[in-house]
Short mmCIF file of C-alpha atoms and ligand atoms in Angstrom, two decimals:
data_model
loop_
_atom_site.label_atom_id
_atom_site.label_comp_id
_atom_site.label_asym_id
_atom_site.label_seq_id
_atom_site.Cartn_x
_atom_site.Cartn_y
_atom_site.Cartn_z
CA MET A 1456 -37.33 74.21 -8.18
CA SER A 1457 -33.89 73.08 -7.10
CA ASN A 1458 -32.08 74.87 -4.44
CA PHE A 1459 -28.68 74.12 -5.83
CA GLU A 1460 -27.00 75.86 -8.21
CA LYS A 1461 -24.23 73.54 -9.39
CA VAL A 1462 -25.25 70.16 -8.39
CA SER A 1463 -28.21 68.28 -8.18
CA PRO A 1464 -29.40 64.87 -6.24
CA PRO A 1465 -30.11 61.66 -7.59
CA ALA A 1466 -33.26 60.84 -9.23
CA ASN A 1467 -33.36 57.30 -7.95
CA GLY A 1468 -33.02 58.56 -3.90
CA GLN A 1469 -35.44 60.02 -1.50
CA ARG A 1470 -35.12 62.78 1.36
CA ILE A 1471 -34.24 61.04 5.09
CA THR A 1472 -36.62 63.37 7.33
CA ILE A 1473 -37.41 64.16 11.02
CA GLU A 1474 -40.89 62.87 12.33
CA ASN A 1475 -41.29 63.10 15.65
CA GLY A 1476 -37.88 64.60 16.85
CA GLU A 1477 -36.66 60.70 15.12
CA LEU A 1478 -34.54 60.44 11.73
CA LYS A 1479 -36.89 58.48 9.35
CA ILE A 1480 -34.22 56.92 6.83
CA PRO A 1481 -36.06 55.45 3.20
CA ASP A 1482 -34.33 52.69 2.07
CA ASN A 1483 -33.12 54.61 -0.83
CA PRO A 1484 -31.51 57.89 0.75
CA ILE A 1485 -29.73 60.42 -0.27
CA ILE A 1486 -26.85 60.53 0.75
CA PRO A 1487 -24.26 63.78 0.28
CA PHE A 1488 -20.82 63.13 0.01
CA ILE A 1489 -16.84 65.22 -0.01
CA ARG A 1490 -14.84 63.59 -1.75
CA GLY A 1491 -11.68 65.64 0.21
CA ASP A 1492 -8.47 66.96 -1.17
CA GLY A 1493 -4.98 64.95 -1.12
CA ILE A 1494 -5.56 61.28 -0.40
CA GLY A 1495 -9.34 62.05 -0.29
CA ILE A 1496 -9.24 60.99 -3.72
CA ASP A 1497 -8.16 57.46 -2.83
CA ILE A 1498 -9.82 56.93 0.23
CA TRP A 1499 -13.54 58.22 -0.71
CA PRO A 1500 -13.40 55.97 -3.80
CA ALA A 1501 -11.95 52.66 -2.03
CA THR A 1502 -15.09 53.50 1.28
CA GLN A 1503 -17.73 54.06 -0.92
CA ILE A 1504 -17.47 50.46 -2.79
CA VAL A 1505 -17.23 48.99 0.77
CA LEU A 1506 -20.30 50.80 2.02
CA ASP A 1507 -21.74 50.04 -1.01
CA ALA A 1508 -20.86 46.08 -0.75
CA ALA A 1509 -22.55 46.06 2.63
CA VAL A 1510 -25.65 47.44 2.16
CA GLU A 1511 -25.78 45.54 -1.19
CA LYS A 1512 -24.93 42.06 1.09
CA ALA A 1513 -26.40 42.88 4.71
CA TYR A 1514 -30.44 43.90 2.94
CA GLY A 1515 -30.07 41.42 -0.13
CA GLY A 1516 -30.49 44.80 -2.81
CA LYS A 1517 -33.80 46.18 -0.39
CA ARG A 1518 -31.83 49.23 0.31
CA LYS A 1519 -28.91 51.36 -1.65
CA ILE A 1520 -27.09 54.85 -0.47
CA ALA A 1521 -28.45 57.22 -3.65
CA TRP A 1522 -24.98 59.06 -3.33
CA MET A 1523 -24.69 62.65 -3.83
CA LYS A 1524 -22.08 64.46 -4.66
CA THR A 1525 -20.64 67.61 -3.48
CA TYR A 1526 -17.95 70.21 -3.64
CA CYS A 1527 -15.69 71.63 -0.75
CA GLY A 1528 -12.12 72.64 -0.50
CA ASP A 1529 -9.69 72.35 -3.77
CA GLU A 1530 -12.69 70.65 -5.22
CA ALA A 1531 -15.14 73.74 -5.12
CA VAL A 1532 -12.70 76.22 -6.56
CA GLU A 1533 -12.35 73.66 -9.39
CA HIS A 1534 -16.23 73.22 -10.08
CA TYR A 1535 -17.66 76.94 -8.36
CA GLY A 1536 -14.52 79.34 -9.14
CA GLU A 1537 -11.58 80.76 -7.40
CA GLY A 1538 -11.76 81.41 -3.87
CA VAL A 1539 -15.29 79.41 -3.40
CA TYR A 1540 -13.88 77.00 -1.18
CA LEU A 1541 -17.59 76.02 0.27
CA PRO A 1542 -20.64 76.57 -1.68
CA GLU A 1543 -23.63 77.26 -0.76
CA ASP A 1544 -25.10 74.05 -2.88
CA THR A 1545 -22.73 71.87 0.02
CA LEU A 1546 -23.87 73.67 2.79
CA ASN A 1547 -27.60 73.42 1.83
CA ALA A 1548 -27.44 69.83 0.77
CA ILE A 1549 -26.02 68.53 4.11
CA ARG A 1550 -29.02 70.82 5.54
CA GLU A 1551 -31.48 69.47 3.36
CA TYR A 1552 -30.42 65.85 3.35
CA ILE A 1553 -29.48 65.66 6.59
CA ILE A 1554 -27.03 62.63 7.02
CA ALA A 1555 -23.62 62.74 4.76
CA ILE A 1556 -19.99 61.91 5.02
CA LYS A 1557 -17.25 63.12 3.70
CA GLY A 1558 -13.13 62.99 3.37
CA PRO A 1559 -9.80 65.11 4.32
CA LEU A 1560 -10.09 68.69 3.42
CA THR A 1561 -6.73 71.28 2.97
CA THR A 1562 -7.33 74.66 5.09
CA PRO A 1563 -6.60 77.00 2.18
CA VAL A 1564 -3.03 79.10 3.13
CA GLY A 1565 -3.44 82.66 3.02
CA GLY A 1566 -5.29 85.09 5.41
CA GLY A 1567 -8.78 85.56 5.90
CA HIS A 1568 -9.78 81.83 5.19
CA ARG A 1569 -10.72 80.03 8.48
CA SER A 1570 -10.40 75.75 8.42
CA LEU A 1571 -13.47 74.34 6.58
CA ASN A 1572 -13.59 71.90 8.90
CA VAL A 1573 -14.36 74.44 11.43
CA SER A 1574 -16.65 76.24 9.75
CA LEU A 1575 -18.93 73.78 8.27
CA ARG A 1576 -19.29 72.47 12.32
CA GLN A 1577 -20.11 75.82 12.99
CA ILE A 1578 -22.16 76.90 10.32
CA LEU A 1579 -24.38 73.68 10.46
CA ASP A 1580 -23.87 73.98 14.63
CA LEU A 1581 -22.41 70.65 14.54
CA TYR A 1582 -22.10 70.72 18.41
CA ALA A 1583 -20.87 67.91 18.99
CA CYS A 1584 -17.14 65.74 17.89
CA VAL A 1585 -18.46 62.15 18.40
CA ARG A 1586 -15.03 60.10 18.34
CA PRO A 1587 -14.96 56.17 18.80
CA VAL A 1588 -11.68 54.59 19.90
CA ARG A 1589 -11.43 50.81 19.73
CA TYR A 1590 -9.10 48.24 19.43
CA PHE A 1591 -8.88 46.19 15.94
CA LYS A 1592 -7.33 42.98 16.84
CA GLY A 1593 -3.33 42.70 14.87
CA VAL A 1594 -2.85 46.39 14.91
CA PRO A 1595 0.43 47.20 16.08
CA SER A 1596 0.57 49.13 18.98
CA PRO A 1597 2.42 50.86 21.65
CA ALA A 1598 0.29 49.41 24.79
CA ILE A 1599 0.39 46.11 26.28
CA HIS A 1600 -3.28 45.72 26.51
CA PRO A 1601 -4.49 47.59 23.31
CA GLU A 1602 -8.20 45.35 23.52
CA ARG A 1603 -8.88 47.42 27.07
CA MET A 1604 -9.29 50.42 25.24
CA ASP A 1605 -13.45 50.99 23.77
CA ILE A 1606 -14.22 54.77 24.51
CA ILE A 1607 -16.37 57.05 23.02
CA ILE A 1608 -14.85 60.83 23.05
CA PHE A 1609 -17.88 63.14 22.56
CA ARG A 1610 -15.98 66.77 22.29
CA GLU A 1611 -17.91 69.98 21.91
CA ASN A 1612 -17.37 71.59 18.86
CA THR A 1613 -18.76 74.86 18.72
CA GLU A 1614 -16.72 76.83 21.58
CA ASP A 1615 -13.50 76.89 24.18
CA VAL A 1616 -10.56 78.76 22.79
CA TYR A 1617 -11.25 77.43 18.77
CA SER A 1618 -14.27 80.31 18.57
CA GLY A 1619 -11.85 81.99 17.15
CA VAL A 1620 -12.18 85.43 20.02
CA GLU A 1621 -8.35 86.13 19.94
CA TRP A 1622 -6.00 88.92 18.72
CA GLN A 1623 -2.34 88.98 17.95
CA GLN A 1624 0.40 90.24 20.10
CA GLY A 1625 1.07 93.88 19.75
CA THR A 1626 -1.80 94.98 17.23
CA GLU A 1627 -4.15 98.03 18.28
CA GLU A 1628 -6.77 95.75 19.20
CA VAL A 1629 -4.51 93.65 21.79
CA LYS A 1630 -3.84 96.81 23.21
CA LYS A 1631 -7.49 97.99 24.05
CA VAL A 1632 -8.54 94.22 25.64
CA ILE A 1633 -5.56 94.48 28.39
CA ASP A 1634 -6.03 97.55 28.72
CA PHE A 1635 -9.69 96.90 29.63
CA ILE A 1636 -8.34 94.00 31.02
CA ASN A 1637 -5.89 95.53 33.10
CA ASN A 1638 -7.48 98.77 33.76
CA VAL A 1639 -11.19 98.04 34.38
CA MET A 1640 -11.32 94.16 35.23
CA GLY A 1641 -8.23 95.02 37.91
CA LYS A 1642 -5.78 92.19 36.28
CA ASN A 1643 -2.88 92.19 35.95
CA VAL A 1644 -1.87 90.87 32.24
CA ARG A 1645 1.45 91.72 30.45
CA LEU A 1646 1.39 94.32 28.18
CA ASP A 1647 3.10 92.08 25.26
CA SER A 1648 0.84 89.22 25.48
CA GLY A 1649 -1.21 88.00 22.89
CA ILE A 1650 -4.93 86.96 23.84
CA GLY A 1651 -7.38 84.32 23.16
CA ILE A 1652 -10.40 84.25 24.98
CA LYS A 1653 -11.87 80.77 26.09
CA PRO A 1654 -15.64 80.44 25.98
CA ILE A 1655 -17.91 77.66 27.70
CA SER A 1656 -21.44 78.73 27.57
CA ILE A 1657 -24.46 76.63 29.53
CA THR A 1658 -25.80 76.18 26.22
CA GLY A 1659 -22.77 74.99 24.68
CA SER A 1660 -22.57 72.22 27.48
CA LYS A 1661 -25.24 71.00 27.90
CA GLN A 1662 -26.18 70.09 24.56
CA LEU A 1663 -23.37 68.30 24.21
CA VAL A 1664 -24.35 66.34 27.99
CA ARG A 1665 -27.17 65.67 26.96
CA LYS A 1666 -26.03 64.13 23.38
CA ALA A 1667 -23.46 61.81 25.43
CA ILE A 1668 -26.16 60.79 28.43
CA LYS A 1669 -28.29 60.22 25.75
CA TYR A 1670 -25.85 57.86 23.58
CA ALA A 1671 -24.86 56.22 26.42
CA ILE A 1672 -28.23 54.84 27.46
CA ALA A 1673 -29.17 53.78 23.74
CA GLU A 1674 -26.04 52.06 23.52
CA GLY A 1675 -25.85 50.68 26.98
CA ARG A 1676 -22.45 52.03 28.13
CA LYS A 1677 -21.37 52.02 31.40
CA SER A 1678 -19.77 55.59 32.71
CA VAL A 1679 -20.18 58.99 31.40
CA THR A 1680 -17.09 60.95 32.24
CA PHE A 1681 -16.70 64.42 32.36
CA MET A 1682 -13.01 65.10 31.66
CA HIS A 1683 -12.12 68.96 32.50
CA LYS A 1684 -9.17 71.10 33.79
CA GLY A 1685 -11.77 72.79 36.47
CA ASN A 1686 -9.66 73.33 39.30
CA ILE A 1687 -7.75 75.57 37.48
CA MET A 1688 -10.17 77.10 35.17
CA LYS A 1689 -13.20 77.16 37.52
CA TYR A 1690 -15.75 79.43 35.32
CA THR A 1691 -15.12 77.66 31.99
CA GLU A 1692 -14.31 74.20 32.35
CA GLY A 1693 -15.45 73.96 36.39
CA ALA A 1694 -18.88 75.13 35.56
CA PHE A 1695 -18.57 72.48 32.05
CA LYS A 1696 -18.60 69.62 35.12
CA ASP A 1697 -21.09 71.53 37.02
CA TRP A 1698 -23.92 72.05 33.96
CA GLY A 1699 -22.80 68.26 32.98
CA PHE A 1700 -24.14 67.12 36.56
CA GLU A 1701 -27.53 68.85 36.70
CA VAL A 1702 -27.85 67.59 33.02
CA ALA A 1703 -27.52 64.10 34.92
CA THR A 1704 -29.37 64.21 37.39
CA GLN A 1705 -32.13 66.56 36.97
CA GLU A 1706 -32.79 64.83 33.31
CA PHE A 1707 -31.83 61.75 33.64
CA ARG A 1708 -31.98 60.48 37.39
CA ASP A 1709 -33.51 57.58 35.96
CA TYR A 1710 -30.94 55.72 34.17
CA ILE A 1711 -27.88 57.97 36.24
CA ILE A 1712 -25.88 57.24 38.96
CA THR A 1713 -23.53 59.74 40.52
CA GLU A 1714 -20.19 58.39 41.27
CA ALA A 1715 -20.56 60.31 44.70
CA GLU A 1716 -24.09 58.82 45.48
CA LEU A 1717 -22.41 55.58 44.72
CA TRP A 1718 -19.39 56.16 46.73
CA ASP A 1719 -21.40 57.10 49.64
CA GLU A 1720 -23.42 54.09 49.52
CA THR A 1721 -20.48 51.66 49.38
CA ARG A 1722 -17.10 53.14 51.14
CA ALA A 1723 -18.00 52.85 54.79
CA GLU A 1724 -17.57 49.25 54.49
CA ASP A 1725 -14.47 48.60 53.17
CA GLY A 1726 -13.00 51.71 51.36
CA VAL A 1727 -12.79 49.73 47.66
CA THR A 1728 -13.33 52.26 45.23
CA PRO A 1729 -17.24 51.31 43.96
CA ILE A 1730 -16.06 50.86 40.29
CA THR A 1731 -14.99 47.61 41.22
CA LYS A 1732 -16.60 47.09 44.05
CA PRO A 1733 -18.78 43.79 43.24
CA GLY A 1734 -22.34 44.17 44.39
CA ALA A 1735 -22.45 47.75 44.33
CA PHE A 1736 -25.44 48.25 42.39
CA ALA A 1737 -27.25 45.58 43.98
CA GLN A 1738 -26.64 47.45 47.18
CA LEU A 1739 -27.86 50.56 45.34
CA ARG A 1740 -30.94 49.07 43.97
CA ASN A 1741 -32.93 47.74 47.21
CA GLY A 1742 -31.48 44.66 47.38
CA LYS A 1743 -32.55 43.61 43.45
CA PRO A 1744 -29.81 41.39 41.70
CA ALA A 1745 -26.86 43.10 40.69
CA GLY A 1746 -27.86 42.39 37.27
CA ASP A 1747 -25.74 44.22 34.68
CA PRO A 1748 -23.27 46.88 36.12
CA GLY A 1749 -24.83 49.15 33.27
CA GLU A 1750 -27.87 48.82 34.29
CA ARG A 1751 -27.29 52.42 35.70
CA ILE A 1752 -24.51 54.74 33.68
CA ILE A 1753 -22.50 55.91 36.22
CA VAL A 1754 -21.80 59.80 35.77
CA LYS A 1755 -18.02 61.22 36.90
CA ASP A 1756 -15.85 63.63 36.30
CA ARG A 1757 -11.77 63.35 35.61
CA ILE A 1758 -9.17 66.53 35.63
CA ALA A 1759 -7.72 66.58 32.43
CA ASP A 1760 -4.55 65.52 33.45
CA SER A 1761 -5.26 62.72 35.55
CA MET A 1762 -7.29 61.10 32.25
CA PHE A 1763 -4.38 60.82 29.94
CA GLN A 1764 -2.41 58.35 32.61
CA GLN A 1765 -5.83 56.95 33.73
CA ILE A 1766 -6.63 56.03 29.79
CA GLN A 1767 -2.90 54.74 29.76
CA THR A 1768 -3.17 52.87 33.07
CA ARG A 1769 -7.00 51.62 33.48
CA ALA A 1770 -8.34 52.14 29.77
CA ASP A 1771 -11.37 49.89 30.36
CA GLU A 1772 -12.69 52.20 33.45
CA TYR A 1773 -13.56 54.51 31.06
CA ASP A 1774 -16.53 54.26 28.47
CA VAL A 1775 -18.12 57.42 27.57
CA VAL A 1776 -15.96 60.48 27.69
CA CYS A 1777 -17.41 63.86 27.63
CA THR A 1778 -15.67 67.00 27.49
CA PRO A 1779 -14.74 70.80 26.30
CA ASN A 1780 -13.63 71.68 22.86
CA LEU A 1781 -9.39 71.38 23.32
CA ASN A 1782 -9.32 68.50 25.92
CA GLY A 1783 -11.17 66.90 23.45
CA ASP A 1784 -8.70 67.55 20.94
CA PHE A 1785 -5.67 65.88 22.62
CA ILE A 1786 -7.63 63.14 24.24
CA SER A 1787 -8.98 61.82 21.07
CA ASP A 1788 -5.44 61.55 19.59
CA ALA A 1789 -4.14 60.60 22.72
CA ALA A 1790 -6.58 57.66 22.35
CA ALA A 1791 -6.22 56.95 18.83
CA ALA A 1792 -2.30 56.24 19.16
CA GLN A 1793 -3.27 53.99 22.13
CA VAL A 1794 -4.97 50.80 19.58
CA GLY A 1795 -2.81 52.15 16.39
CA GLY A 1796 -3.01 55.30 15.23
CA LEU A 1797 -4.51 57.92 13.09
CA GLY A 1798 -4.99 55.51 10.21
CA MET A 1799 -7.68 53.73 11.84
CA ALA A 1800 -10.16 56.41 14.20
CA PRO A 1801 -13.24 57.56 12.36
CA GLY A 1802 -15.40 60.95 13.77
CA ALA A 1803 -18.23 62.42 13.21
CA ASN A 1804 -19.91 65.64 13.41
CA ILE A 1805 -23.20 66.36 14.77
CA GLY A 1806 -26.00 68.61 16.22
CA ASP A 1807 -29.83 68.33 17.01
CA TYR A 1808 -30.27 66.01 13.58
CA ILE A 1809 -27.43 66.95 11.16
CA GLY A 1810 -24.69 64.19 11.35
CA LEU A 1811 -21.62 64.88 9.16
CA PHE A 1812 -18.94 61.38 9.37
CA GLU A 1813 -15.13 62.63 8.33
CA ALA A 1814 -11.68 60.51 8.64
CA THR A 1815 -10.11 62.12 11.19
CA HIS A 1816 -6.88 62.38 9.56
CA GLY A 1817 -5.41 64.99 7.43
CA THR A 1818 -5.24 65.34 3.70
CA ALA A 1819 -1.62 63.76 3.47
CA PRO A 1820 -0.84 65.51 0.18
CA LYS A 1821 2.17 63.58 -0.25
CA TYR A 1822 0.91 60.23 -0.82
CA ALA A 1823 -2.16 61.86 -2.81
CA GLY A 1824 -3.46 59.54 -6.05
CA GLN A 1825 -0.87 57.25 -4.92
CA ASP A 1826 -3.54 54.86 -4.14
CA LYS A 1827 -1.28 53.81 -1.16
CA VAL A 1828 -3.12 54.97 1.87
CA ASN A 1829 -5.02 53.15 4.35
CA PRO A 1830 -8.68 54.05 4.05
CA GLY A 1831 -9.95 52.87 7.18
CA SER A 1832 -10.77 55.75 8.76
CA LEU A 1833 -13.50 56.92 6.64
CA MET A 1834 -14.42 53.34 6.03
CA LEU A 1835 -15.22 53.62 9.83
CA SER A 1836 -16.52 57.09 9.78
CA GLY A 1837 -18.78 55.43 7.48
CA VAL A 1838 -19.83 52.73 9.92
CA MET A 1839 -20.49 55.34 12.39
CA MET A 1840 -22.98 56.61 9.85
CA LEU A 1841 -24.47 53.22 8.98
CA ASN A 1842 -25.10 52.92 12.68
CA TYR A 1843 -26.35 56.37 13.19
CA MET A 1844 -28.77 55.16 9.92
CA GLU A 1845 -29.78 52.19 12.62
CA TRP A 1846 -28.39 50.07 9.52
CA ARG A 1847 -26.46 48.04 12.28
CA GLU A 1848 -25.98 45.00 10.03
CA ALA A 1849 -24.30 46.35 7.57
CA GLY A 1850 -21.99 48.79 9.66
CA LYS A 1851 -21.06 45.29 11.78
CA MET A 1852 -20.28 43.63 8.59
CA ILE A 1853 -17.76 46.01 7.05
CA GLU A 1854 -16.19 46.41 10.72
CA ASP A 1855 -15.79 42.45 11.03
CA ALA A 1856 -14.62 42.60 7.38
CA ILE A 1857 -12.08 45.08 8.39
CA GLU A 1858 -10.82 43.10 11.62
CA ALA A 1859 -10.72 40.12 9.74
CA THR A 1860 -8.74 41.39 6.71
CA ILE A 1861 -6.45 43.04 9.38
CA ALA A 1862 -6.22 39.31 11.01
CA LYS A 1863 -5.43 37.74 8.04
CA LYS A 1864 -2.02 40.40 7.65
CA THR A 1865 -2.92 41.95 4.21
CA VAL A 1866 -3.05 45.64 5.12
CA THR A 1867 -2.01 49.12 3.78
CA TYR A 1868 2.03 50.38 3.96
CA ASP A 1869 1.35 52.26 7.20
CA LEU A 1870 0.37 48.99 8.79
CA HIS A 1871 2.39 46.59 6.92
CA ARG A 1872 5.95 48.84 8.15
CA GLN A 1873 5.45 47.66 11.52
CA MET A 1874 3.86 44.09 11.42
CA GLU A 1875 6.34 41.19 10.38
CA GLY A 1876 5.14 39.01 7.72
CA ALA A 1877 2.27 40.85 6.34
CA THR A 1878 1.09 41.36 2.59
CA LYS A 1879 0.96 44.72 1.43
CA VAL A 1880 -1.45 46.30 -0.56
CA SER A 1881 -3.20 49.25 -2.06
CA CYS A 1882 -5.71 51.29 -0.72
CA SER A 1883 -8.08 50.06 -3.26
CA GLY A 1884 -6.40 46.41 -3.29
CA TYR A 1885 -7.24 46.44 0.45
CA ALA A 1886 -10.86 47.80 -0.11
CA ASN A 1887 -11.63 44.60 -2.29
CA GLU A 1888 -10.39 42.56 0.36
CA ILE A 1889 -12.65 43.23 2.78
CA ILE A 1890 -15.08 43.01 0.19
CA LYS A 1891 -14.21 39.77 0.02
CA ASN A 1892 -14.05 39.27 3.80
CA MET A 1893 -17.20 40.18 4.49
CA GLN A 1894 -19.94 38.07 5.62
P1 NAP B 1175 -2.13 64.09 7.55
O1 NAP B 1175 -2.89 64.45 6.73
O2 NAP B 1175 -3.21 63.71 8.89
O3 NAP B 1175 -0.59 63.24 7.76
C1 NAP B 1175 0.24 63.62 8.86
C2 NAP B 1175 0.75 61.97 8.43
O4 NAP B 1175 -0.38 60.93 8.98
C3 NAP B 1175 1.18 60.92 7.15
O5 NAP B 1175 2.32 61.78 6.64
C4 NAP B 1175 0.99 59.22 7.34
O6 NAP B 1175 1.84 59.61 7.85
C5 NAP B 1175 -0.19 59.51 8.47
N1 NAP B 1175 -1.23 59.30 7.58
C6 NAP B 1175 -2.08 60.69 7.60
N2 NAP B 1175 -4.19 59.80 7.14
C7 NAP B 1175 -3.24 58.62 6.67
C8 NAP B 1175 -3.93 57.03 6.05
N3 NAP B 1175 -5.34 57.39 5.40
N4 NAP B 1175 -3.21 56.27 5.45
C9 NAP B 1175 -1.84 55.89 6.33
N5 NAP B 1175 -1.46 57.32 7.05
C10 NAP B 1175 -1.63 58.30 6.99
O7 NAP B 1175 -1.75 65.56 8.68
P2 NAP B 1175 -1.12 67.07 8.36
O8 NAP B 1175 -0.08 66.33 6.98
O9 NAP B 1175 -0.66 67.74 9.19
O10 NAP B 1175 -1.92 67.75 7.46
C11 NAP B 1175 -2.31 68.02 6.31
C12 NAP B 1175 -3.38 69.15 6.22
O11 NAP B 1175 -4.36 68.19 6.30
C13 NAP B 1175 -3.41 70.19 6.30
O12 NAP B 1175 -3.55 71.06 5.10
C14 NAP B 1175 -4.19 70.04 7.45
O13 NAP B 1175 -4.56 71.37 7.34
C15 NAP B 1175 -5.47 69.14 6.79
N6 NAP B 1175 -5.68 68.51 7.99
C16 NAP B 1175 -7.17 68.21 7.89
C17 NAP B 1175 -8.65 67.76 8.39
C18 NAP B 1175 -9.73 67.28 8.16
O14 NAP B 1175 -10.00 67.25 7.03
N7 NAP B 1175 -10.21 66.63 9.24
C19 NAP B 1175 -7.44 67.14 9.91
C20 NAP B 1175 -6.27 67.78 10.04
C21 NAP B 1175 -5.25 67.68 9.13
P3 NAP B 1175 3.24 58.78 7.44
O15 NAP B 1175 4.01 59.75 6.56
O16 NAP B 1175 3.96 58.01 8.24
O17 NAP B 1175 3.15 57.80 6.35
#
């Protein structure tokens, strides 16, 4: 019997399963997709044909994604009826098939509706928002050396000031909260305040850090940086950093070295910062050859405000960045702007196993249905999805083809308006060019 009310899985596909703690991907995995609202109508089909073409080409037809259409946002209302923006069918499909991809979703207007994106993350416990930020040659950028940026941000996705624990100024509820804070806890909050609570837990922090360090190990990354504002918010952001170092030193001791340890070993000689000091690793490895500095991952922390100038002035000293929710929101957009903007920034929401891959921009309603916007963000999210499935050959093929297409100056309107001598193509035209440039 089907678990679904109004959707059905494709007959030609198989389920992704979990075996011994690892994802097992069949050659024809069922992958649910949500088209998305607004420009989702344009960027999803463009993305789908590019993903299919790359998989076909990379594996000579041996592998093929069996797409399963699911509904969320405006399309869900059309299919399931008024007020049903996030049907159980969609949640069940993502739970059952583990890997899914989505276009942008409108936050329904009017009281009582939470952002659908936030709901999906919280209901499915997708606690890590993962956003790689790298430069594609030829993309117009405000930075002098945009190519120095190649970071991947792990943003905590379920708590912090996003957890929705807040009270509006002037309400009976907020009066009770302020009364408690002032009279029971002995603090002094202004009586005409609104209040928001910032919970940061051991559970939320450690599970994120664990994921970030595992990723750094698997991908041969050089460092993991905890970005926090712990100098001011000691028991939330500061605790996040402390718990991060606990995970690093207690669970990954053989793989990591903290910046402080590295510093202790090297600074006595000349005061050169340990990260740039040549040979620092060789010294630490008991005279073994220096080898690749990525042999052990440097774990360090930076105060959030300093991190914003660091990514501009020394972007190449950062690699995996691991941070609470609000910092992660800000730094993701700031970093993306440095390499050419949100139109090219992919993202994923990941839990213990489930991966929901998504465009990071919104629905840009004024462009919806015009076959005009840049599908790059969703396509690169698709690349992340292929890499998550270990279908890396197909992922690489798309990345290279996007780079080749931009190098030929064949681009959508957003990049065209910033590039001299470029040829402007439609959203679907861009997808076709990318397919042509696949090797
Ligand atoms: P937006 O949809 O991201 O659009 C803002 C501007 O960004 C657009 O007008 C356009 O700039 C540019 N842009 C966005 N996507 C682009 C693309 N694929 N190609 C080229 N340019 C692109 O932000 P918004 O207008 O603030 O939000 C609209 C709706 O989206 C809201 O309902 C919001 O809640 C929702 N939203 C959803 C998500 C999500 O689902 N993940 C994320 C953010 C916002 P120009 O006008 O300069 O051409």
